[in-house]
């Protein structure tokens, strides 16, 4: 099966209009029956912290909060996998993140998944 991995590396709630794009891309691909994963690296973990007020920023022209795009991706079956180092560095646990974050993985697993021959990787 075809897999799409969206690596979130520079995506930030500090730029909400840009942050919505990878979630919209992920939801669209999932609706096309593509196996979609979002790999959360470094500071992008902030997007998934429960009750992060920055995720309530309204995205123009949709007039929806950033959190709605994240929820859409999760609802459409996108798997959210968070880097173990990103969590450790911020003293966070899986329970500190929004419901729907499916797994904590390390860099070796991320690289293994990203280099599979049936996988396309987009980095945001």
mmCIF file of C-alpha atoms in Angstrom:
data_model
loop_
_atom_site.group_PDB
_atom_site.id
_atom_site.type_symbol
_atom_site.label_atom_id
_atom_site.label_comp_id
_atom_site.label_asym_id
_atom_site.label_seq_id
_atom_site.Cartn_x
_atom_site.Cartn_y
_atom_site.Cartn_z
ATOM 1 C CA UNK A 1 0.000 0.000 0.000
ATOM 2 C CA UNK A 2 1.119 3.519 -0.760
ATOM 3 C CA UNK A 3 2.246 5.547 2.270
ATOM 4 C CA UNK A 4 2.587 9.305 2.671
ATOM 5 C CA UNK A 5 4.617 10.668 5.578
ATOM 6 C CA UNK A 6 4.407 14.336 6.417
ATOM 7 C CA UNK A 7 7.348 15.284 8.594
ATOM 8 C CA UNK A 8 6.555 18.311 10.698
ATOM 9 C CA UNK A 9 9.838 20.001 11.458
ATOM 10 C CA UNK A 10 9.413 23.763 10.998
ATOM 11 C CA UNK A 11 5.625 23.927 11.289
ATOM 12 C CA UNK A 12 4.592 26.120 14.178
ATOM 13 C CA UNK A 13 1.481 27.493 15.860
ATOM 14 C CA UNK A 14 3.298 30.842 15.652
ATOM 15 C CA UNK A 15 2.490 30.828 11.912
ATOM 16 C CA UNK A 16 -1.022 29.379 11.899
ATOM 17 C CA UNK A 17 -1.785 30.110 8.242
ATOM 18 C CA UNK A 18 1.217 27.979 7.234
ATOM 19 C CA UNK A 19 0.607 25.363 9.921
ATOM 20 C CA UNK A 20 -2.793 24.370 8.525
ATOM 21 C CA UNK A 21 -1.390 23.217 5.161
ATOM 22 C CA UNK A 22 0.166 19.888 6.179
ATOM 23 C CA UNK A 23 -2.999 18.879 8.036
ATOM 24 C CA UNK A 24 -5.153 19.715 5.021
ATOM 25 C CA UNK A 25 -2.758 17.727 2.810
ATOM 26 C CA UNK A 26 -2.872 14.776 5.211
ATOM 27 C CA UNK A 27 -6.683 14.766 5.421
ATOM 28 C CA UNK A 28 -6.996 14.928 1.647
ATOM 29 C CA UNK A 29 -4.564 12.049 1.122
ATOM 30 C CA UNK A 30 -6.339 9.937 3.758
ATOM 31 C CA UNK A 31 -9.642 10.569 1.941
ATOM 32 C CA UNK A 32 -7.932 9.175 -1.166
ATOM 33 C CA UNK A 33 -7.272 5.908 0.751
ATOM 34 C CA UNK A 34 -3.561 6.597 1.130
ATOM 35 C CA UNK A 35 -1.932 5.428 4.363
ATOM 36 C CA UNK A 36 -0.909 8.746 5.955
ATOM 37 C CA UNK A 37 1.360 9.386 8.905
ATOM 38 C CA UNK A 38 2.463 12.669 10.423
ATOM 39 C CA UNK A 39 5.852 12.487 12.104
ATOM 40 C CA UNK A 40 6.190 15.206 14.739
ATOM 41 C CA UNK A 41 9.795 16.337 15.194
ATOM 42 C CA UNK A 42 11.309 18.900 17.568
ATOM 43 C CA UNK A 43 9.287 21.948 18.526
ATOM 44 C CA UNK A 44 6.343 20.959 16.314
ATOM 45 C CA UNK A 45 5.208 18.854 19.264
ATOM 46 C CA UNK A 46 3.739 22.141 20.572
ATOM 47 C CA UNK A 47 0.945 21.755 18.005
ATOM 48 C CA UNK A 48 -0.288 18.665 19.842
ATOM 49 C CA UNK A 49 -0.162 19.790 23.479
ATOM 50 C CA UNK A 50 -3.645 19.631 25.011
ATOM 51 C CA UNK A 51 -5.372 22.989 25.358
ATOM 52 C CA UNK A 52 -2.602 24.946 23.634
ATOM 53 C CA UNK A 53 -4.238 28.396 23.185
ATOM 54 C CA UNK A 54 -2.159 29.059 20.063
ATOM 55 C CA UNK A 55 -4.079 26.281 18.310
ATOM 56 C CA UNK A 56 -7.266 28.331 18.648
ATOM 57 C CA UNK A 57 -6.009 30.988 16.233
ATOM 58 C CA UNK A 58 -8.364 31.469 13.300
ATOM 59 C CA UNK A 59 -7.043 30.567 9.857
ATOM 60 C CA UNK A 60 -8.130 32.866 7.032
ATOM 61 C CA UNK A 61 -9.999 32.498 4.722
ATOM 62 C CA UNK A 62 -11.563 29.345 6.216
ATOM 63 C CA UNK A 63 -12.446 31.078 9.508
ATOM 64 C CA UNK A 64 -11.621 27.862 11.378
ATOM 65 C CA UNK A 65 -9.121 27.454 14.218
ATOM 66 C CA UNK A 66 -5.870 25.608 13.625
ATOM 67 C CA UNK A 67 -7.080 22.919 16.032
ATOM 68 C CA UNK A 68 -9.920 22.060 13.609
ATOM 69 C CA UNK A 69 -7.403 21.157 10.891
ATOM 70 C CA UNK A 70 -5.530 18.931 13.348
ATOM 71 C CA UNK A 71 -8.786 17.270 14.445
ATOM 72 C CA UNK A 72 -9.810 16.728 10.793
ATOM 73 C CA UNK A 73 -6.550 14.895 10.099
ATOM 74 C CA UNK A 74 -6.982 12.643 13.110
ATOM 75 C CA UNK A 75 -10.650 11.997 12.319
ATOM 76 C CA UNK A 76 -9.824 10.962 8.727
ATOM 77 C CA UNK A 77 -7.427 8.299 9.992
ATOM 78 C CA UNK A 78 -4.069 10.059 9.811
ATOM 79 C CA UNK A 79 -1.663 8.452 12.271
ATOM 80 C CA UNK A 80 0.220 10.969 14.412
ATOM 81 C CA UNK A 81 3.623 9.718 15.569
ATOM 82 C CA UNK A 82 5.710 11.874 17.895
ATOM 83 C CA UNK A 83 9.488 11.820 18.261
ATOM 84 C CA UNK A 84 10.558 10.403 21.621
ATOM 85 C CA UNK A 85 13.393 12.936 21.897
ATOM 86 C CA UNK A 86 11.023 15.861 21.305
ATOM 87 C CA UNK A 87 8.847 14.669 24.179
ATOM 88 C CA UNK A 88 11.775 13.986 26.496
ATOM 89 C CA UNK A 89 13.393 17.373 25.815
ATOM 90 C CA UNK A 90 10.129 19.124 26.759
ATOM 91 C CA UNK A 91 9.401 16.839 29.707
ATOM 92 C CA UNK A 92 6.132 15.747 28.115
ATOM 93 C CA UNK A 93 4.377 12.397 28.030
ATOM 94 C CA UNK A 94 1.885 10.971 25.571
ATOM 95 C CA UNK A 95 -0.903 11.877 28.031
ATOM 96 C CA UNK A 96 0.004 15.576 27.677
ATOM 97 C CA UNK A 97 -0.949 15.488 23.999
ATOM 98 C CA UNK A 98 -4.296 15.693 22.222
ATOM 99 C CA UNK A 99 -6.345 12.568 21.832
ATOM 100 C CA UNK A 100 -5.470 10.828 18.601
ATOM 101 C CA UNK A 101 -1.694 11.029 18.841
ATOM 102 C CA UNK A 102 -1.114 7.361 18.202
ATOM 103 C CA UNK A 103 2.493 6.558 18.959
ATOM 104 C CA UNK A 104 5.872 7.686 20.232
ATOM 105 C CA UNK A 105 8.717 6.656 17.936
ATOM 106 C CA UNK A 106 12.441 7.261 17.691
ATOM 107 C CA UNK A 107 14.612 8.525 14.863
ATOM 108 C CA UNK A 108 15.623 5.018 13.746
ATOM 109 C CA UNK A 109 11.964 4.096 13.227
ATOM 110 C CA UNK A 110 11.283 7.390 11.444
ATOM 111 C CA UNK A 111 14.174 6.802 9.061
ATOM 112 C CA UNK A 112 13.158 3.186 8.479
ATOM 113 C CA UNK A 113 9.590 4.206 7.622
ATOM 114 C CA UNK A 114 10.676 7.150 5.459
ATOM 115 C CA UNK A 115 13.049 5.087 3.324
ATOM 116 C CA UNK A 116 10.542 2.381 2.425
ATOM 117 C CA UNK A 117 10.150 2.094 -1.353
ATOM 118 C CA UNK A 118 6.351 2.617 -1.239
ATOM 119 C CA UNK A 119 6.653 5.827 0.788
ATOM 120 C CA UNK A 120 6.648 9.480 -0.184
ATOM 121 C CA UNK A 121 7.852 12.015 2.384
ATOM 122 C CA UNK A 122 6.868 15.685 2.487
ATOM 123 C CA UNK A 123 8.578 17.935 5.010
ATOM 124 C CA UNK A 124 6.922 21.025 6.448
#
